[in-house]
Short mmCIF file of C-alpha atoms in Angstrom, two decimals:
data_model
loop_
_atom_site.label_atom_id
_atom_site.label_comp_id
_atom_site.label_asym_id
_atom_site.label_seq_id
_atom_site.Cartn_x
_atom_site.Cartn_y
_atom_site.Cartn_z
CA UNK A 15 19.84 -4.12 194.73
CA UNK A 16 23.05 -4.88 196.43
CA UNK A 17 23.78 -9.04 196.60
CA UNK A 18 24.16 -9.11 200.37
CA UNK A 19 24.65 -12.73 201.00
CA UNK A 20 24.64 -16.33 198.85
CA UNK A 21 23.96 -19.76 200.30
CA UNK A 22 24.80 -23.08 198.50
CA UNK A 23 23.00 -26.31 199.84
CA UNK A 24 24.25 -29.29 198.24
CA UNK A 25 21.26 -32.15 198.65
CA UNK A 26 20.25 -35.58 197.61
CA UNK A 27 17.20 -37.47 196.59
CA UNK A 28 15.90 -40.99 195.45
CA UNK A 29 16.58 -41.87 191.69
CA UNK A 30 16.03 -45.00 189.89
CA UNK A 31 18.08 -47.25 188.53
CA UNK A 32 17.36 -45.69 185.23
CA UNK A 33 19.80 -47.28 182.19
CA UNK A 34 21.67 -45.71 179.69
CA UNK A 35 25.47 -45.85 177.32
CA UNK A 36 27.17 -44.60 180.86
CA UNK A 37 25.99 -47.16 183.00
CA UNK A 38 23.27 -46.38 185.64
CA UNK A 39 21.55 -44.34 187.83
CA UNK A 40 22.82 -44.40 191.72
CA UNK A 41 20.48 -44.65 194.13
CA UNK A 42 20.75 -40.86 194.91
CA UNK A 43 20.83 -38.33 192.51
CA UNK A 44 22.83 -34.69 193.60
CA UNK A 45 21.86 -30.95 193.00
CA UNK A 46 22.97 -28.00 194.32
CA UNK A 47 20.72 -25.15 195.49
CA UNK A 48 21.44 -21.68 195.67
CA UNK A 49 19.60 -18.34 197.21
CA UNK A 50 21.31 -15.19 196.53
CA UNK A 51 19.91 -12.16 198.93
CA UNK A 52 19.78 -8.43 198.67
CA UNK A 53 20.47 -5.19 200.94
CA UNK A 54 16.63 -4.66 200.21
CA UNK A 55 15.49 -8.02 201.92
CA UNK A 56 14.73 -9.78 198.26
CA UNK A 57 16.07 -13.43 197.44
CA UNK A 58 15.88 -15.25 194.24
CA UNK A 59 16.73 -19.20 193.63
CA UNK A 60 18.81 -21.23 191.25
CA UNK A 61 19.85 -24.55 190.85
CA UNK A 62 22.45 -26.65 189.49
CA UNK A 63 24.86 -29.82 189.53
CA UNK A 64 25.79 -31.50 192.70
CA UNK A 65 29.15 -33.22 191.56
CA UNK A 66 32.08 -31.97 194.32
CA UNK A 67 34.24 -30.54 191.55
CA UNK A 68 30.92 -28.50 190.42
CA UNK A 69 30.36 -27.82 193.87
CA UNK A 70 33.34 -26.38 195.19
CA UNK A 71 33.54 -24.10 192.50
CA UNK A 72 30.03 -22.35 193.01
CA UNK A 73 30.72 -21.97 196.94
CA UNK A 74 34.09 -20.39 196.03
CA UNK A 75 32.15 -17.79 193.35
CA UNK A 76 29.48 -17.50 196.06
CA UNK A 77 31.67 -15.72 198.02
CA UNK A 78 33.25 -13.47 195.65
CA UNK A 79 29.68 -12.40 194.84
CA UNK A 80 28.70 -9.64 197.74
CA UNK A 81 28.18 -6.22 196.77
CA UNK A 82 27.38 -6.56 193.12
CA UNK A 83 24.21 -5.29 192.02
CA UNK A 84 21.73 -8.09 190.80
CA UNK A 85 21.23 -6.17 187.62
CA UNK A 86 25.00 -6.40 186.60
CA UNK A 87 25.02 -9.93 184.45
CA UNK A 88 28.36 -9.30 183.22
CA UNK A 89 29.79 -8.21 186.28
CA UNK A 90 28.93 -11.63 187.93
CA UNK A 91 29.71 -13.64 184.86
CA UNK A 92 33.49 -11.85 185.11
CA UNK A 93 33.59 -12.42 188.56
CA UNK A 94 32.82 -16.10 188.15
CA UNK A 95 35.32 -15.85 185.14
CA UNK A 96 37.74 -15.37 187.68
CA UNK A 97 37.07 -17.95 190.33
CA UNK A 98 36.90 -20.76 187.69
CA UNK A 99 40.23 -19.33 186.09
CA UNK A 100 41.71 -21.95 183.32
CA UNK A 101 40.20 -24.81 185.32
CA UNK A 102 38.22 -27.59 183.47
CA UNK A 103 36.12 -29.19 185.80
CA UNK A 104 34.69 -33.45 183.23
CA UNK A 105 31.71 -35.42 184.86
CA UNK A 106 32.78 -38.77 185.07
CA UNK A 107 29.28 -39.75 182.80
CA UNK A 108 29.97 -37.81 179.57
CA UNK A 109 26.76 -37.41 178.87
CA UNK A 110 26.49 -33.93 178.38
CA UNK A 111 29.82 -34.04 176.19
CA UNK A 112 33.22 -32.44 175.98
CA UNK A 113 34.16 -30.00 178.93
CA UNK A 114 35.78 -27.28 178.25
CA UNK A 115 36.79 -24.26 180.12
CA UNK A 116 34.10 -22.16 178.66
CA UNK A 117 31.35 -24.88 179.52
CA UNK A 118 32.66 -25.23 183.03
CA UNK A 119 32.50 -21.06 183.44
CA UNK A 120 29.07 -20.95 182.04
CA UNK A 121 27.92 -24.20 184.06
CA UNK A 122 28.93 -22.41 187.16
CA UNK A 123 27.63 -18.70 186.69
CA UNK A 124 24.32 -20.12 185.33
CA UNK A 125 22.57 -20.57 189.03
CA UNK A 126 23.43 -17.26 189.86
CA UNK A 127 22.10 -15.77 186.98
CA UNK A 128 18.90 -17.67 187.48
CA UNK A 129 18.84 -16.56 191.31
CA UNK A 130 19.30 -12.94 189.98
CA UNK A 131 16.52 -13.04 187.38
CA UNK A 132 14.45 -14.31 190.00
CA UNK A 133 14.99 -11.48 192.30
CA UNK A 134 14.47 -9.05 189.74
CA UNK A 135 10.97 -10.36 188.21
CA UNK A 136 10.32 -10.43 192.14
CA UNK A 137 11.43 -6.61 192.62
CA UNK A 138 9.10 -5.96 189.31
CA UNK A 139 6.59 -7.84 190.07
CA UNK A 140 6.72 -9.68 186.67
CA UNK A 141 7.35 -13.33 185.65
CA UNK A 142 11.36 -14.19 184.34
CA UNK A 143 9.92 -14.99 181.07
CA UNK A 144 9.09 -10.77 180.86
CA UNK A 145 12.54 -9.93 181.35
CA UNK A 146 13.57 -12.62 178.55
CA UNK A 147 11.30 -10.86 175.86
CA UNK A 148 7.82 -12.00 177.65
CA UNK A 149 5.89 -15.36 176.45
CA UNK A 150 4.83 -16.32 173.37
CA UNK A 151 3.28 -19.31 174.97
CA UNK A 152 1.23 -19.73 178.34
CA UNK A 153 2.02 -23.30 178.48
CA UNK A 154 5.08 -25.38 177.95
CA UNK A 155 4.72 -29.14 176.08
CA UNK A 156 7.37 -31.70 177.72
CA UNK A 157 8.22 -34.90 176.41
CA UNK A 158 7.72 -38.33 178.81
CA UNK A 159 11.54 -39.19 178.82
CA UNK A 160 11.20 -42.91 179.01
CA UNK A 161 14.37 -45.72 180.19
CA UNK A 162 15.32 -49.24 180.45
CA UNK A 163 15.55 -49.94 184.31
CA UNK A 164 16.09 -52.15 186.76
CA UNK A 165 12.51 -53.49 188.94
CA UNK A 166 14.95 -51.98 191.59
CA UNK A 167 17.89 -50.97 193.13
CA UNK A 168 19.94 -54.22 193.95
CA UNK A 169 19.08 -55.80 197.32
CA UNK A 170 16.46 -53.20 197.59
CA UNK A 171 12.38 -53.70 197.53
CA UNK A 172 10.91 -52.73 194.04
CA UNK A 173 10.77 -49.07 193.05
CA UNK A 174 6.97 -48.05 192.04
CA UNK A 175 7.97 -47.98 188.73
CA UNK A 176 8.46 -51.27 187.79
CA UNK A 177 11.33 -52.88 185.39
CA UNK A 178 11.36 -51.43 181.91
CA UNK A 179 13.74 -54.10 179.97
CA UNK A 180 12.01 -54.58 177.09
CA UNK A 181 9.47 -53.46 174.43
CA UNK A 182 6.42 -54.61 176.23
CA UNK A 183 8.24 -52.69 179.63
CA UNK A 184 8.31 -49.66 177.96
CA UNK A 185 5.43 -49.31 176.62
CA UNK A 186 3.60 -49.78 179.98
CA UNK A 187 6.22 -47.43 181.33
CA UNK A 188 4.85 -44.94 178.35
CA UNK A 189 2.24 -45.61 178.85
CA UNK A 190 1.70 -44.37 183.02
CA UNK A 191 3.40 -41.24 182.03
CA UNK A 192 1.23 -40.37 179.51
CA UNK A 193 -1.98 -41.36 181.21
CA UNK A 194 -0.62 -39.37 184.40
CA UNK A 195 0.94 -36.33 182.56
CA UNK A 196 -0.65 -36.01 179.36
CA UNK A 197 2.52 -36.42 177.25
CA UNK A 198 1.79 -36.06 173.45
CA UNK A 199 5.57 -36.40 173.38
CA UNK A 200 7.95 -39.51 174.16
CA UNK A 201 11.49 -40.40 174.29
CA UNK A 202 13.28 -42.95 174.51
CA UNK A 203 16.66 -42.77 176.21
CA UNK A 204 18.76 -45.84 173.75
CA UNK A 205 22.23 -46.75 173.91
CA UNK A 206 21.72 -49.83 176.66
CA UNK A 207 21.02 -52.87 174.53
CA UNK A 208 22.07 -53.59 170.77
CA UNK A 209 20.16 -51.46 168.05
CA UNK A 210 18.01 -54.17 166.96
CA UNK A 211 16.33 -54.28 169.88
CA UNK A 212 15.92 -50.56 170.55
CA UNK A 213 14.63 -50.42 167.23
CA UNK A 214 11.86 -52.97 167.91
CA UNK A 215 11.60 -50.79 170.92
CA UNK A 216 10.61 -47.61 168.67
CA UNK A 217 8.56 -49.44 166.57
CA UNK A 218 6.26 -50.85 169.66
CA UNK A 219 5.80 -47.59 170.99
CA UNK A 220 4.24 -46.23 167.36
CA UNK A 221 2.44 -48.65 167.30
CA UNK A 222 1.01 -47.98 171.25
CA UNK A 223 1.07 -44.64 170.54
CA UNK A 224 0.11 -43.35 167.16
CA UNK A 225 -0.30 -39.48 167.17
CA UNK A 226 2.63 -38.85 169.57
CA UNK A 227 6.00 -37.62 168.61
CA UNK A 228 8.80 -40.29 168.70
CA UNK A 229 12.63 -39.37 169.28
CA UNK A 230 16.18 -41.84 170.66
CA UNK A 231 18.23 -41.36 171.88
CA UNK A 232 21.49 -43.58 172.14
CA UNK A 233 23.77 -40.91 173.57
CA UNK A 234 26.50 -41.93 170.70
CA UNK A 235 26.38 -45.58 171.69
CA UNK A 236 26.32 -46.44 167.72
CA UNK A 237 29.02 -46.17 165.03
CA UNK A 238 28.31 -43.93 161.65
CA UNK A 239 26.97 -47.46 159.90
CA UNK A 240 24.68 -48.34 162.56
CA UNK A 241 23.58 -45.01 162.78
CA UNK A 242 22.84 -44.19 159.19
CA UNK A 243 21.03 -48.33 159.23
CA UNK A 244 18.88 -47.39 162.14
CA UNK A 245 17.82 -43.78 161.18
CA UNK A 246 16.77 -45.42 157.67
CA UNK A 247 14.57 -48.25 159.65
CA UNK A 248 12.98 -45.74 161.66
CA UNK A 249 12.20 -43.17 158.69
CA UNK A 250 8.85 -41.54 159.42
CA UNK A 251 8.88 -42.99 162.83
CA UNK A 252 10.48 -40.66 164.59
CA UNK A 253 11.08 -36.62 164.62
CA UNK A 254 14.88 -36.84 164.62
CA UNK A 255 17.76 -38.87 166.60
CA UNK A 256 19.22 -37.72 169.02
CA UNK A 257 22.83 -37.71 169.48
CA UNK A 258 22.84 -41.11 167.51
CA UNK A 259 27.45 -41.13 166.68
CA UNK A 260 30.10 -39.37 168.87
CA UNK A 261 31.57 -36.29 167.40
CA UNK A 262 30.42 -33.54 164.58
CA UNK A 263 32.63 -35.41 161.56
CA UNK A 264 30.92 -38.80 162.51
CA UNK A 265 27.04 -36.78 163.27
CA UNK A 266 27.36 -34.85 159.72
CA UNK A 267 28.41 -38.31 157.68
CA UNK A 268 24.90 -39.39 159.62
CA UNK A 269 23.08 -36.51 158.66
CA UNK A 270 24.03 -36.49 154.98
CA UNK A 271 22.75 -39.89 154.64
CA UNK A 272 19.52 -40.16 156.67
CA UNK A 273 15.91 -38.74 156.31
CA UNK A 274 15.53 -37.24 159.83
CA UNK A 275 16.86 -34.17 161.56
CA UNK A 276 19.48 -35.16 163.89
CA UNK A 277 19.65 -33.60 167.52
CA UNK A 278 22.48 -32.80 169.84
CA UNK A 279 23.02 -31.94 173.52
CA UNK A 280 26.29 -33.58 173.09
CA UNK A 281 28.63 -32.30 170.47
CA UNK A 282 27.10 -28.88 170.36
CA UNK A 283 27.73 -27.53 173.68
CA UNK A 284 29.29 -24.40 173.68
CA UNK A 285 28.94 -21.27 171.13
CA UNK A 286 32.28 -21.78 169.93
CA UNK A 287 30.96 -25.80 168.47
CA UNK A 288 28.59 -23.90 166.51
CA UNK A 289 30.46 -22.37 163.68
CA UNK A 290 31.77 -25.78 162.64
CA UNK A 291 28.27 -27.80 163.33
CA UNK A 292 26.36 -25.59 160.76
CA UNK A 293 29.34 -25.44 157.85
CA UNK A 294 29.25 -28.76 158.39
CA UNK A 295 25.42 -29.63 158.73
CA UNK A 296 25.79 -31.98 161.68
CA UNK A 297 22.87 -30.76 163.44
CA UNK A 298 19.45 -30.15 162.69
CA UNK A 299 17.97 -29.59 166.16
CA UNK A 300 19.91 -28.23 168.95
CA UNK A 301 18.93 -28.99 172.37
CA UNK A 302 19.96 -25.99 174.54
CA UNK A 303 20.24 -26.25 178.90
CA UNK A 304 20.50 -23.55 180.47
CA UNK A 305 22.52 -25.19 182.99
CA UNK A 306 25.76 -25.46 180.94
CA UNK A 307 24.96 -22.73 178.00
CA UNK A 308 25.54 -19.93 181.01
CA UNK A 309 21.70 -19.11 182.13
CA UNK A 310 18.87 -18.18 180.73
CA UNK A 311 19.72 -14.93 178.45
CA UNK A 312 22.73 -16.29 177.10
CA UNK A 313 19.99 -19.21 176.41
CA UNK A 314 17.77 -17.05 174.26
CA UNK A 315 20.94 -15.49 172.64
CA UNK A 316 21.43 -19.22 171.22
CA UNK A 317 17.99 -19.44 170.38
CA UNK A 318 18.35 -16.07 168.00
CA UNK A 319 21.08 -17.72 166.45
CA UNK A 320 19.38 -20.79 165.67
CA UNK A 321 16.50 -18.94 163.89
CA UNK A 322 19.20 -17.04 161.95
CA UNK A 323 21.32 -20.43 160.80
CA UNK A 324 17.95 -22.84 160.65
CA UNK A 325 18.41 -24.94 163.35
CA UNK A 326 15.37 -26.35 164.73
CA UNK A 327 15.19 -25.92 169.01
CA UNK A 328 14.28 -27.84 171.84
CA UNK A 329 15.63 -28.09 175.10
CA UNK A 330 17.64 -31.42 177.09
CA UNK A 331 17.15 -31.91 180.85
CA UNK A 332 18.86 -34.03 183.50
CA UNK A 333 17.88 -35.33 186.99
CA UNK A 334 16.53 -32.14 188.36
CA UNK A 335 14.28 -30.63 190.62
CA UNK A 336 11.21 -27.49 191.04
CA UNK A 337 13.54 -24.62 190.17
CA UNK A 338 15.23 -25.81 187.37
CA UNK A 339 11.83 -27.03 186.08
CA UNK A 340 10.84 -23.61 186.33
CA UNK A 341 13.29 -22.09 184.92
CA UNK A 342 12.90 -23.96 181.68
CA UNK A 343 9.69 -23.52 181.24
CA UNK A 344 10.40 -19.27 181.51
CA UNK A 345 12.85 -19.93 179.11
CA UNK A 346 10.96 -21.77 176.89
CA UNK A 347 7.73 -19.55 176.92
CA UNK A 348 9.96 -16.80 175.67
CA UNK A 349 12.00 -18.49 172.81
CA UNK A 350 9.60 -18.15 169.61
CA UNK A 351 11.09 -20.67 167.86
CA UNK A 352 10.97 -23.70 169.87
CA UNK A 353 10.35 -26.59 167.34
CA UNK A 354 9.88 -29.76 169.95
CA UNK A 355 8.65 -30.58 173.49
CA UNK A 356 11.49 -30.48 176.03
CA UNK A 357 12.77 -33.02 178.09
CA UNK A 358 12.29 -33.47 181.62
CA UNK A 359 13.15 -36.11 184.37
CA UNK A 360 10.41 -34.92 186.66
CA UNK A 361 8.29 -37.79 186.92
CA UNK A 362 11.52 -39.72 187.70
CA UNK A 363 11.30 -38.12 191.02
CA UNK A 364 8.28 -39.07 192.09
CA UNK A 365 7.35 -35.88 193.78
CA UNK A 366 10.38 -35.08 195.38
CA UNK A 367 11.11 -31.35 195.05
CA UNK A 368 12.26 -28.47 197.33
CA UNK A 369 9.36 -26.21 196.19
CA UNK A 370 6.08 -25.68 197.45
CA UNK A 371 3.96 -27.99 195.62
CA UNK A 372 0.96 -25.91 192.96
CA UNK A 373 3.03 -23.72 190.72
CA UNK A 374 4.03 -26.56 188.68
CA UNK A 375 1.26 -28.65 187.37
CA UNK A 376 1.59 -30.81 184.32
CA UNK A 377 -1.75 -30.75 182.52
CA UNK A 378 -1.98 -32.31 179.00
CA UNK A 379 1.79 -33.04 178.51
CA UNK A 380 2.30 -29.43 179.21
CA UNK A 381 3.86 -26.89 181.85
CA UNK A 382 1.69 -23.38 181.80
CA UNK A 383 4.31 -20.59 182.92
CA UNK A 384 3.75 -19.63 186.75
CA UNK A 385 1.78 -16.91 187.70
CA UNK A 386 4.15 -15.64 190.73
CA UNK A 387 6.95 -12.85 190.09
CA UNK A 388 10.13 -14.21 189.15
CA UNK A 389 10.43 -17.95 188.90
CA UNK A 390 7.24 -17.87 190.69
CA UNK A 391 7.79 -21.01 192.98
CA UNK A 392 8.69 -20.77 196.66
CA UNK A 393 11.04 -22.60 198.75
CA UNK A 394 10.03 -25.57 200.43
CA UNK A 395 13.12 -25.03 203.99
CA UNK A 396 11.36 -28.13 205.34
CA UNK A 397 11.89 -30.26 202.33
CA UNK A 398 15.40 -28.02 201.69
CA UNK A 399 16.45 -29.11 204.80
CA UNK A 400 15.42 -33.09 204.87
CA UNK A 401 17.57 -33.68 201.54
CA UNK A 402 20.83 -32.03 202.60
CA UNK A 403 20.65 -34.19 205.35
CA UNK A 404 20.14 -37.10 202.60
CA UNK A 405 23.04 -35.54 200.98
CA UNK A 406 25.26 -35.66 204.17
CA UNK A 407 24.29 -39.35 204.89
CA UNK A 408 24.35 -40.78 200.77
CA UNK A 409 27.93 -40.83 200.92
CA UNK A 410 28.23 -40.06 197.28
CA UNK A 411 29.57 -36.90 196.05
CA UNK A 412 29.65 -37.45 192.24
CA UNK A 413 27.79 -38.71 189.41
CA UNK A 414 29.34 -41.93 188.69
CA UNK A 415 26.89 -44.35 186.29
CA UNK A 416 30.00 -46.32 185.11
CA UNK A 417 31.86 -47.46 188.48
CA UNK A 418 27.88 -48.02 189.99
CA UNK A 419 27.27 -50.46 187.28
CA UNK A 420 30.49 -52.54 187.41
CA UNK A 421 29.55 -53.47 191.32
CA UNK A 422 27.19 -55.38 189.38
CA UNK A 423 28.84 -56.13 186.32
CA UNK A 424 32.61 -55.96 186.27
CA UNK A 425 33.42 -56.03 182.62
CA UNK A 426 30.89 -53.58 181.74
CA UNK A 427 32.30 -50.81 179.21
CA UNK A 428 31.01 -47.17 178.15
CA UNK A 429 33.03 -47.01 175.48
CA UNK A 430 31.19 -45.06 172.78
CA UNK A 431 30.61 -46.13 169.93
CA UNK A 432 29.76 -49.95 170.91
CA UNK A 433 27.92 -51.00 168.28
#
């Protein structure tokens, strides 16, 4: 199976003005969507981010792509290798942490590889999650990913959500998710207002919600003191913290010196971070993507070497849509050892999605693995179509939280840590 052809839509959608350490949220949120298509008449999706750095780099490995089978992994992967070259291609949010030119190869070739799996469960007949070792889990738990926001946009009507700017915000913001997904799970994204008040924030939702799993996370908005202050507050409140310090030296002072795991999607990012994390026991709970750790296999390869070094697992998510939600939850029916509910931003877009709506349902705070072949979801060209035109007329072509927030308040800073 021959790749015969590879189209990359770039589109847009509505996001909240959801807070965090960056900044916030513009008022469209950007992904890129790929098909790759065989000699045989078989096409399989991926998705992935829509910054124009990003961007230009998958078209130009698009087009390098024809005429390798959809089997070959490492074929593509070199051929990517070579369109991305020495180039480092930074988002402008840091949220994701340090890029490097390994993260920016594996960031790139990951759609692909998704795409290709895709085809191949299709040309099997067989879900992803077969060809990743098959599921040890029919359903997927995901966490309600909770924020501070704005009521709306400014100079714009208010969103259906609501403001979220304190305790008694969140909670009712909890509180919707869970009564409308099931969530046994919540998370709080920190790092907005001073740690006092996220604490309070923590402590409200226990008390709301006793029997579900707590978890911050201040995206290293805190300094080592803080951090160590706060994780010994919230001792036997929450499963770890998240991410609480920038950098491993600062995350393994942390660790030494507070009850809880801590988690990372930030200083861990590449397989060349781990060596030093574990000697230096900055990380209890890794929190793999498969958009930046290179796909899906390369994703279960990390998960083996958590299990071998003791790392607990669960998995991060960002604004994204249908395929990438599906593509998790294959990944994460097929990793044994995945310790925590994953994140996900899809009630954040408020159905929004260019797939066919029924092959992802959320039923008790859970995701059960699609039936189809492949990813098992299906292209929605209507819906496709309608947001690259939103992406054409946004006018944005980058994730920018920082720059978006000073329009409203000039002397903001996301310097990290602030407090």
């Amino acid at each position: 199976m021959l790749i015969s052809d590879v189209r990359v839509t770039p589109v847009a959608f509505r996001d909240p003005p959801l807070l965090n350490a960056a900044g916030v949220h513009q008022p469209w949120a950007l992904r890129t969507i790929v098909e790759v298509r065989t000699d045989d008449g078989l096409s399989g999706l991926g998705e992935t981010y829509g910054d124009l750095a990003h961007l230009t780099k998958v078209r130009a490995a698009a087009r390098r792509l024809t005429g390798i089978d959809v089997h070959h992994h490492h074929a593509v992967y070199a051929e990517v290798g070579r369109v991305v070259g020495g180039d480092v291609v930074t988002d402008k949010h840091g949220l994701t942490g340090v890029a490097t030119r390994e993260k920016t190869l594996d960031r790139v070739f990951s759609p692909f590889e998704v795409a290709c799996l895709d085809i191949r469960g299709k040309a099997l007949g067989r879900p992803v999650c077969d060809l990743l070792g098959g599921a040890v889990r029919d359903r997927v738990p995901y966490s309600a990913y909770l924020f501070y926001k704005w009521a709306a946009h400014p100079g714009e009507p208010d969103d259906e959500f609501g403001a979220a700017l304190d305790a008694d915000g969140l909670v009712a913001q909890a509180r919707r998710f869970v009564e409308e997904y099931g969530f046994r799970s919540i998370k709080l994204k920190g790092g907005v207002f001073p740690p006092d008040v996220e604490v309070e924030a923590v402590l409200a939702l226990r008390e709301a919600f006793p029997d579900a799993a707590l978890r911050i996370d201040p995206n290293g908005a805190w300094s080592v003191p803080t951090s160590i202050d706060v994780g010994r507050r919230l001792a036997g409140t929450i499963d770890y913290l998240e991410d609480p310090t920038p950098g491993l030296a600062g995350m393994a002072e942390v660790a030494a010196r507070v009850p809880m795991p801590l988690a990372t999607n930030m200083c861990v990012v590449t397989f060349d971070h781990l060596p030093a994390a574990i000697r230096e026991g900055a990380v209890g709970v890794l929190l793999s993507d498969h958009h930046y750790w290179g796909g899906l296999v390369r994703s279960t390869q990390l998960a083996r070497l958590c299990a071998t070094f003791g790392l607990q697992l669960s998995m991060h998510s960002n604004s994204h849509l249908g395929i990438s939600l599906a593509a998790m939850t294959h990944l994460a029916a097929a990793v044994p050892n995945l310790a925590h509910a994953c994140d996900t931003h899809t009630p954040w877009q408020a159905g929004q999605d260019v797939v066919r709506p029924g092959a992802l349902r959320f039923d008790d705070g859970a995701v059960r693995v699609p039936d189809g072949p492949g990813l098992g979801v299906e292209l929605d060209r209507d819906a496709l179509g309608a947001m690259h035109e939103q992406y054409l007329a946004c006018g944005l072509t980058e994730r920018d939280d920082t720059s978006y927030m000073r329009t409203f308040q000039p002397g903001f800073s996301p310097a990290r840590p602030r407090w």
